[in-house]
mmCIF file of C-alpha atoms and ligand atoms in Angstrom:
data_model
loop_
_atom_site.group_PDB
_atom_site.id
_atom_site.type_symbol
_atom_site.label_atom_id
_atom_site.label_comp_id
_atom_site.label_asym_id
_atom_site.label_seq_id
_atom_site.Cartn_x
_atom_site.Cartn_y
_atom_site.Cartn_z
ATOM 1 C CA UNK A 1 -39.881 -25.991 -17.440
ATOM 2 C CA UNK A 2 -37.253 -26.877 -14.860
ATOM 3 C CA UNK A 3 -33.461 -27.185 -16.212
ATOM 4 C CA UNK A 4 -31.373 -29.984 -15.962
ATOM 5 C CA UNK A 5 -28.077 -30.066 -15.920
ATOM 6 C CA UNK A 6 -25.860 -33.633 -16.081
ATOM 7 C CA UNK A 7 -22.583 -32.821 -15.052
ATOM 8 C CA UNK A 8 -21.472 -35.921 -15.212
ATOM 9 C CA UNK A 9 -18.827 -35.928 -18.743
ATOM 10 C CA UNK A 10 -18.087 -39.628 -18.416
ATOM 11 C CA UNK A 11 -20.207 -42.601 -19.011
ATOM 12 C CA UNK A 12 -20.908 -44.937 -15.609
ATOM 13 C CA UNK A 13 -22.701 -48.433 -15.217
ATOM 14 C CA UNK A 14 -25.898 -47.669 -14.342
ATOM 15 C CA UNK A 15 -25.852 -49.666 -10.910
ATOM 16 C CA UNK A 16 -25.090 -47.303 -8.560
ATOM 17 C CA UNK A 17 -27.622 -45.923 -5.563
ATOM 18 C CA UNK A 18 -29.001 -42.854 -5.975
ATOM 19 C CA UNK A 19 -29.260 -40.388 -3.567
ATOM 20 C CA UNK A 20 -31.337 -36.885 -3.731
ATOM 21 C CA UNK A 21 -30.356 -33.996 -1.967
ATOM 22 C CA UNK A 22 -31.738 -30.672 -1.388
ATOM 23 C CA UNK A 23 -28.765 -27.486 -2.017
ATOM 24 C CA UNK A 24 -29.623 -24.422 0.262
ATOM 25 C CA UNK A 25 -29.333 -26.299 3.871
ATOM 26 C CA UNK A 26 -27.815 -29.213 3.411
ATOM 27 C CA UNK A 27 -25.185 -27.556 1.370
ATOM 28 C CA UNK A 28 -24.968 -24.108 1.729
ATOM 29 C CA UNK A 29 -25.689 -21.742 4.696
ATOM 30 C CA UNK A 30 -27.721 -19.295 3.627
ATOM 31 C CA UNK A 31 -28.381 -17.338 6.931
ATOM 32 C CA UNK A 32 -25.526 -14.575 6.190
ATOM 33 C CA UNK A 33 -27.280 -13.801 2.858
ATOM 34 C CA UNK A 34 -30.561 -13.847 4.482
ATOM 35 C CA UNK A 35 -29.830 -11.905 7.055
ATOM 36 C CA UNK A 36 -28.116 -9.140 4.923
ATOM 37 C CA UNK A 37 -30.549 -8.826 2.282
ATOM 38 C CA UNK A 38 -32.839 -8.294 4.928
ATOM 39 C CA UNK A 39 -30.687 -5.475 6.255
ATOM 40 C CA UNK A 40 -30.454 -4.157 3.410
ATOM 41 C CA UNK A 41 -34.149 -3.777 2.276
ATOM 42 C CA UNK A 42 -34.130 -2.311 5.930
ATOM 43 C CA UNK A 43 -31.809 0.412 4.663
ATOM 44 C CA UNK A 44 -33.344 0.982 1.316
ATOM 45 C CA UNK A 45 -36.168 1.612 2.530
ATOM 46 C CA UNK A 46 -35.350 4.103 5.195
ATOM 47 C CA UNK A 47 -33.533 6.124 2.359
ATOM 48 C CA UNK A 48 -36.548 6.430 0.355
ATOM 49 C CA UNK A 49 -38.562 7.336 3.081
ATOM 50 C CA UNK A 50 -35.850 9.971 4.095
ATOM 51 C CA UNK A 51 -35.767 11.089 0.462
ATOM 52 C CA UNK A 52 -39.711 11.140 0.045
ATOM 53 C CA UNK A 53 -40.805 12.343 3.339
ATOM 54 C CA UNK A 54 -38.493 14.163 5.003
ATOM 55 C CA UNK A 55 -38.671 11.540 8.387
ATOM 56 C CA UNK A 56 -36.846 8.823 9.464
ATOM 57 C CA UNK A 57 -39.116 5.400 10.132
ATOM 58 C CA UNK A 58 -38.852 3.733 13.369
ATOM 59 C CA UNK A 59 -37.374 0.956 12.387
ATOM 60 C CA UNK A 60 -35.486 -1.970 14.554
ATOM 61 C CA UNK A 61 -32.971 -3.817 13.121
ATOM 62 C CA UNK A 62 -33.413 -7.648 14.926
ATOM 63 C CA UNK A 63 -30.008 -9.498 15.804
ATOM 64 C CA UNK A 64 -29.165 -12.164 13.210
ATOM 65 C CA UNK A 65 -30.317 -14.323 16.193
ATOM 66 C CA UNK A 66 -33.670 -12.987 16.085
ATOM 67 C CA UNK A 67 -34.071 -12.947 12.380
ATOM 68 C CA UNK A 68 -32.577 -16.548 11.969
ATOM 69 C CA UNK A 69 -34.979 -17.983 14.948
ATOM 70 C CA UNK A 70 -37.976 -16.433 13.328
ATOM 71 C CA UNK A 71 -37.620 -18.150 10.121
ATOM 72 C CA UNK A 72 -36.439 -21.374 11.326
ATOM 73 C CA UNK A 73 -39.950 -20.990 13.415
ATOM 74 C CA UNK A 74 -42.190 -20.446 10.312
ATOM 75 C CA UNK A 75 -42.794 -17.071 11.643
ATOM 76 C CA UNK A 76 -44.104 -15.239 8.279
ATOM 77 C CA UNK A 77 -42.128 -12.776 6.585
ATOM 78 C CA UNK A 78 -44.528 -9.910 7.171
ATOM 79 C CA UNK A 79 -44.582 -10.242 10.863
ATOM 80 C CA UNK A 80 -40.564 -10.250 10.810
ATOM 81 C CA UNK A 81 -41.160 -6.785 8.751
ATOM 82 C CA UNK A 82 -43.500 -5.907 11.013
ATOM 83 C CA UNK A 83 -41.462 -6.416 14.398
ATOM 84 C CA UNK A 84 -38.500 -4.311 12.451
ATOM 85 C CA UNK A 85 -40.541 -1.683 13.297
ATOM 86 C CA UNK A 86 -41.963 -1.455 9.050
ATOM 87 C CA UNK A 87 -45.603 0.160 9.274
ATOM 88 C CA UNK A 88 -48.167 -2.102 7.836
ATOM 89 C CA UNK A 89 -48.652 -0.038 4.593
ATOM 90 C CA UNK A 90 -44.884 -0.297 3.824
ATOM 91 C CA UNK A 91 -44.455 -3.752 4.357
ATOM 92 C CA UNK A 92 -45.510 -5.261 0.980
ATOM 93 C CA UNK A 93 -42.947 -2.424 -0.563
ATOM 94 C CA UNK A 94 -40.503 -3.893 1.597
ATOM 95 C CA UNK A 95 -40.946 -7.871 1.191
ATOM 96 C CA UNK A 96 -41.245 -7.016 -2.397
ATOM 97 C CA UNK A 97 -37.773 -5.463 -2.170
ATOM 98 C CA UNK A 98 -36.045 -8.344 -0.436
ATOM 99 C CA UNK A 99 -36.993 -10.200 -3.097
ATOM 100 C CA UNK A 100 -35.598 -8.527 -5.802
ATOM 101 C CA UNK A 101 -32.403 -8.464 -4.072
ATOM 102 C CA UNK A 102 -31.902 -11.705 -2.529
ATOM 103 C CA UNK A 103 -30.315 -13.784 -5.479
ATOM 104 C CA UNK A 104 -28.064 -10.692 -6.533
ATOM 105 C CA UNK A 105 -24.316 -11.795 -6.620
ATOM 106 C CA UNK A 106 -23.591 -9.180 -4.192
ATOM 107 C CA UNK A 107 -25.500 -11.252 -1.923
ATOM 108 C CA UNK A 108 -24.885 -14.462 -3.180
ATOM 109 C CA UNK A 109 -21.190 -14.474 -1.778
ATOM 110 C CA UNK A 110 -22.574 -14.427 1.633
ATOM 111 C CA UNK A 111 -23.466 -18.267 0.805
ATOM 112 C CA UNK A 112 -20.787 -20.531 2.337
ATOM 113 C CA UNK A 113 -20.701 -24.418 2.622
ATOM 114 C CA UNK A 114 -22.158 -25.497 5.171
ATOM 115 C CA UNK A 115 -20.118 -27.314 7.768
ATOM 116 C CA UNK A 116 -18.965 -31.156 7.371
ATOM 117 C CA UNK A 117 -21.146 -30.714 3.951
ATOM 118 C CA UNK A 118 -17.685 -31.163 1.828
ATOM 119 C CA UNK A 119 -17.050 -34.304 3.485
ATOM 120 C CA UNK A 120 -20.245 -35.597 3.556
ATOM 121 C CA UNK A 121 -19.753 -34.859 -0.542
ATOM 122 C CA UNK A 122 -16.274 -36.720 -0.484
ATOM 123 C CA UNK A 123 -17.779 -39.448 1.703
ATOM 124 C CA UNK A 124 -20.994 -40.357 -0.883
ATOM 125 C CA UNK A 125 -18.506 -41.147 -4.105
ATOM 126 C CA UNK A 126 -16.432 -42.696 -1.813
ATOM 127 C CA UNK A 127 -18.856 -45.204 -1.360
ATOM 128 C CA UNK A 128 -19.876 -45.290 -4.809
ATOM 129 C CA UNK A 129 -23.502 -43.462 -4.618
ATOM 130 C CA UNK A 130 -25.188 -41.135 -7.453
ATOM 131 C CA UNK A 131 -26.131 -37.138 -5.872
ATOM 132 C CA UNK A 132 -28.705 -35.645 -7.456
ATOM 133 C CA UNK A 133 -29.292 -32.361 -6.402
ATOM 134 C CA UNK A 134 -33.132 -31.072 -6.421
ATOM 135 C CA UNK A 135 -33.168 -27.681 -5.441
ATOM 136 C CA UNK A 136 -35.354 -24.420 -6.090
ATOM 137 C CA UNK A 137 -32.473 -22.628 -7.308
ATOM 138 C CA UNK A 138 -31.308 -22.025 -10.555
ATOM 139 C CA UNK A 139 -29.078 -24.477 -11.638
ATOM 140 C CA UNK A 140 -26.764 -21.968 -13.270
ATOM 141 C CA UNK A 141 -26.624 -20.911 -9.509
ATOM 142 C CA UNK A 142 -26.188 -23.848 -7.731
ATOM 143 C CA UNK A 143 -23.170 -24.935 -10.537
ATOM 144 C CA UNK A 144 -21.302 -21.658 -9.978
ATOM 145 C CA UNK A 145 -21.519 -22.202 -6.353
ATOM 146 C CA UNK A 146 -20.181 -25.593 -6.536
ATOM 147 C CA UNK A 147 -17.421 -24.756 -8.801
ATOM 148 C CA UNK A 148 -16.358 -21.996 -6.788
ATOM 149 C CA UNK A 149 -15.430 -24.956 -3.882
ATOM 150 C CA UNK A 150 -14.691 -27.301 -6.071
ATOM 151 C CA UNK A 151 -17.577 -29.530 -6.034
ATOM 152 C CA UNK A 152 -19.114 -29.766 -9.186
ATOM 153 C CA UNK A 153 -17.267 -32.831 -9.890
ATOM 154 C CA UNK A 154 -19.043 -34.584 -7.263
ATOM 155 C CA UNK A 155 -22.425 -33.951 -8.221
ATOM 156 C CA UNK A 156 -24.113 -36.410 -10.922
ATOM 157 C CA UNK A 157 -27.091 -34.037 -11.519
ATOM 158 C CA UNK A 158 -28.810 -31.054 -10.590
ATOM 159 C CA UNK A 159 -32.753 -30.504 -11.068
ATOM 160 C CA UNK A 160 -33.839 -26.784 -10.585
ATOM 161 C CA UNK A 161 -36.711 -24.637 -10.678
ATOM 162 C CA UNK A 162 -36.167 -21.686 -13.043
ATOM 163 C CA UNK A 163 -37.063 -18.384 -12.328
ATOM 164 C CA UNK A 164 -40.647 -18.411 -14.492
ATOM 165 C CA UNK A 165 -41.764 -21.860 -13.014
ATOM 166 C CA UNK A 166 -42.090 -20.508 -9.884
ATOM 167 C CA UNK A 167 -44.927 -18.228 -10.882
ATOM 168 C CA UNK A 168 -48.305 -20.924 -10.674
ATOM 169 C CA UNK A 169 -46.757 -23.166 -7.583
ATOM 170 C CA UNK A 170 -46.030 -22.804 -4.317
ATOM 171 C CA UNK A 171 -42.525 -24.609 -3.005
ATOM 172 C CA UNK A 172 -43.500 -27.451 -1.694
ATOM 173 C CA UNK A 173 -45.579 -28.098 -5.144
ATOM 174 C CA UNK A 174 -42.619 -27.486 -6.801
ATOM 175 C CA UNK A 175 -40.415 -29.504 -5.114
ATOM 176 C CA UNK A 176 -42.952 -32.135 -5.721
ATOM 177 C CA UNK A 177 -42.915 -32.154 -8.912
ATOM 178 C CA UNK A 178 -38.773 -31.758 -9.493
ATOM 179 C CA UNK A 179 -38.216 -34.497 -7.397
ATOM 180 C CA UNK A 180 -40.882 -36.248 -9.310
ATOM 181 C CA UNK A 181 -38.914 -35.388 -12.178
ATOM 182 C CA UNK A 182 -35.342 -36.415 -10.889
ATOM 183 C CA UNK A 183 -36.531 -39.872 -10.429
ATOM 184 C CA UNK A 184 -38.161 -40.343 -13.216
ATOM 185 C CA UNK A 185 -35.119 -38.965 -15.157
ATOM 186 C CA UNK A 186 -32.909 -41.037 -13.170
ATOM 187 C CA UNK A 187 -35.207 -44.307 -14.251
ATOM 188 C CA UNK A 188 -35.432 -43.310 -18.082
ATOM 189 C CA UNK A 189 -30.561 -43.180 -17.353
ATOM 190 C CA UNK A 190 -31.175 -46.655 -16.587
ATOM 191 C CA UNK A 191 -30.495 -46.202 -12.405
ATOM 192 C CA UNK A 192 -33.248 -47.762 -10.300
ATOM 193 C CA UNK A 193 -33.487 -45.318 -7.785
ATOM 194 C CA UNK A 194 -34.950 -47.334 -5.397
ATOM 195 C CA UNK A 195 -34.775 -48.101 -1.699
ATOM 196 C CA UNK A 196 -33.530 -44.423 -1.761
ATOM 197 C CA UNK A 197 -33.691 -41.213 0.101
ATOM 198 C CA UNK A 198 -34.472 -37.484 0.151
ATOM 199 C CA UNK A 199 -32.445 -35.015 2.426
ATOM 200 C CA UNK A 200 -33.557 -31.714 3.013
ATOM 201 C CA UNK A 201 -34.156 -28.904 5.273
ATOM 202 C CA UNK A 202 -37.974 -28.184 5.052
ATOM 203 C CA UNK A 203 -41.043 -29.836 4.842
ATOM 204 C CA UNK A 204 -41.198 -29.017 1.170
ATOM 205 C CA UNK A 205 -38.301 -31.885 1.095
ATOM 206 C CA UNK A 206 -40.250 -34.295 3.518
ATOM 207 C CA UNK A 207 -43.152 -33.654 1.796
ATOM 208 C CA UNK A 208 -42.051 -34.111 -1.959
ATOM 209 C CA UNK A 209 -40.223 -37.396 -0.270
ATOM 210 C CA UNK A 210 -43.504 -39.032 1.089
ATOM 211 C CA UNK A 211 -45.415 -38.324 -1.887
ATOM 212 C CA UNK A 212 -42.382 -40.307 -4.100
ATOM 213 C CA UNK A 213 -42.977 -43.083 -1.224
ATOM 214 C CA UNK A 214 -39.508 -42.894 -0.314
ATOM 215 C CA UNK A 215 -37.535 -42.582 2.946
ATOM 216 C CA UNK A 216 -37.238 -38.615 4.095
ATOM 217 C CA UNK A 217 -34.156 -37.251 5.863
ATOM 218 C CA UNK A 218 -34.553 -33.948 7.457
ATOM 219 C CA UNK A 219 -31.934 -32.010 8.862
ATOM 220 C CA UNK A 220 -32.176 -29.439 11.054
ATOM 221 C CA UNK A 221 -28.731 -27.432 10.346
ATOM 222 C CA UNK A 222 -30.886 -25.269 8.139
ATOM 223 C CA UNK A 223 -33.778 -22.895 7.414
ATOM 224 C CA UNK A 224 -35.821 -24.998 9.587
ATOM 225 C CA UNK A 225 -36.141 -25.908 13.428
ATOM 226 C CA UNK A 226 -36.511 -29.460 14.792
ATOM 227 C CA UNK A 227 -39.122 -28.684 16.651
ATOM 228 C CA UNK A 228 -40.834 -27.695 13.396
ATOM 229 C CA UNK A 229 -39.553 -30.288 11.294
ATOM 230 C CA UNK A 230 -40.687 -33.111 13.519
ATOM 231 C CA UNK A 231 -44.745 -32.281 12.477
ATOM 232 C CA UNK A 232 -44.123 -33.367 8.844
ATOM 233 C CA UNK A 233 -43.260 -36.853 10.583
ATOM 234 C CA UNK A 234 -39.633 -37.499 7.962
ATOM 235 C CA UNK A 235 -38.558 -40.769 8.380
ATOM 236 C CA UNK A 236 -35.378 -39.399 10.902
ATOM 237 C CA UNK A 237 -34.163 -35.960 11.454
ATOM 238 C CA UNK A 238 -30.325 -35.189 11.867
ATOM 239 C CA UNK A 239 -28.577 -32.431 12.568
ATOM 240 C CA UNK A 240 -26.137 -32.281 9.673
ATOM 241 C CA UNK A 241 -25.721 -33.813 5.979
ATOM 242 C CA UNK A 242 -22.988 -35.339 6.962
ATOM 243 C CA UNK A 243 -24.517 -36.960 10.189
ATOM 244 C CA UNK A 244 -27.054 -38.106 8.318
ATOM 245 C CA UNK A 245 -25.126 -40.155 5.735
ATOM 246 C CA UNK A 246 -23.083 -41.600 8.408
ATOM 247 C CA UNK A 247 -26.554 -42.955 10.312
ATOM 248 C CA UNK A 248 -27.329 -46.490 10.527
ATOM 249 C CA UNK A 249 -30.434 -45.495 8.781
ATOM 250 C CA UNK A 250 -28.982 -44.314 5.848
ATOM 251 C CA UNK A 251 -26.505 -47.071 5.597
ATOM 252 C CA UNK A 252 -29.109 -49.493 5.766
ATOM 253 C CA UNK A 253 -30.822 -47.700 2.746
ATOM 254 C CA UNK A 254 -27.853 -47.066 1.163
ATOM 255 C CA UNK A 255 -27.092 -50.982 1.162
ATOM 256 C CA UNK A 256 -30.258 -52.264 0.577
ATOM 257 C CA UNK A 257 -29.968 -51.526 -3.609
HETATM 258 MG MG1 MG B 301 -33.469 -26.174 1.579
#
């Protein structure tokens, strides 16, 4: 089951607009860590091939430009292994790797806030609006991150995916079904979540959005490219989270409770 967590210690009127908001993207850069565990499983696994065999793989290391480009394009993770120069009957060795590693805290502090995100943060309780984070992180995760800059306060509620739920879905089924969740929960608090708005960075977020009927915000400061973004049709795409609160769009929404 996904975990909840309300960090919210005080009791509010249940009037306020609720807004949900995808974490990695809108909140956090993730490209360092990406990019590192990547060279990392790089490394790894030309040691154990040095170890086992004797032979050094030809392996080449992309730019973080490269690497960054090619997931923002959808391009899959075994042709990015596969351009690094991994042959084909390492590759699952490797992806299988980078996955082990990626959420290690040695990683994790490659995370940073993502640029005018803090504000953006500052700028929804300023006027008054519920964030409710639904992310595919752990929310253990997500809370230590916002601690660590001082954020937590800010954030009514966090909906993510443990660790074992993400065994029998894909993402954007997950997503789906947290966001489904969120609202729900925020319904059952006594908020009426409704004209409202998800924010996110892929088209797991549009999607999950359009299936909730509600207006979809993507931004393309993330994981994904415009150009990419802009087939899942979201209601507007911005650059940043805090470009997209500040749009006439999402005032309009925003005032329309
Ligand atoms: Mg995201």
């Amino acid at each position: 089951m996904p975990h909840s967590i309300n960090l919210m210690t005080s009791f509010q009127a249940p009037s306020e607009q609720v807004l949900f908001c995808d974490f990695d993207g809108p909140i956090v850069d993730v490209s360092e860590r990406y990019y590192r565990t990547y060279r990392l499983g790089l490394s790894n696994l030309q040691a154990s091939h040095q170890e086992n065999f004797g032979e050094a793989l030809p392996l080449q290391l992309l730019s973080k430009n490269q690497f960054w480009w090619m997931k923002r394009n959808r391009v899959a993770d075994t042709d990015i292994a596969i351009r690094s120069g991994i042959p084909a009957d390492l590759v699952d060795t490797f992806l299988q790797q980078v996955q082990r590693i990626v959420n290690h805290p040695h990683l994790l502090q490659w995370d940073v806030l993502q640029p005018g995100a803090e504000s953006a943060i500052h700028q929804l309780k300023r006027m008054g609006i519920r964030l409710v984070l639904v992310t595919l992180r752990h929310p253990r995760q997500v809370q230590a991150f916002l601690q660590a800059n001082d954020l937590s306060q800010h954030i009514d509620e966090i909906f993510g995916a443990s660790d074992i739920n993400a065994a029998h879905l894909n993402r954007t089924e997950q997503k789906v079904a947290l966001l489904e969740r969120a609202i729900s929960a925020q319904k059952a608090q006594g908020y009426y979540p409704f004209p409202t708005c998800m924010i996110g960075d892929t088209e797991a977020d549009i999607i999950a959005g359009q299936r909730a009927g509600i207006v979809t915000v993507a931004l393309t400061g993330g994981i994904r490219s415009h150009e990419f973004l802009k087939r899942y049709q979201p209601t507007a795409i911005e650059s940043t989270l805090l470009k997209a609160i500040q749009s006439r769009h999402m005032l309009q929404v925003l005032q329309a409770a």
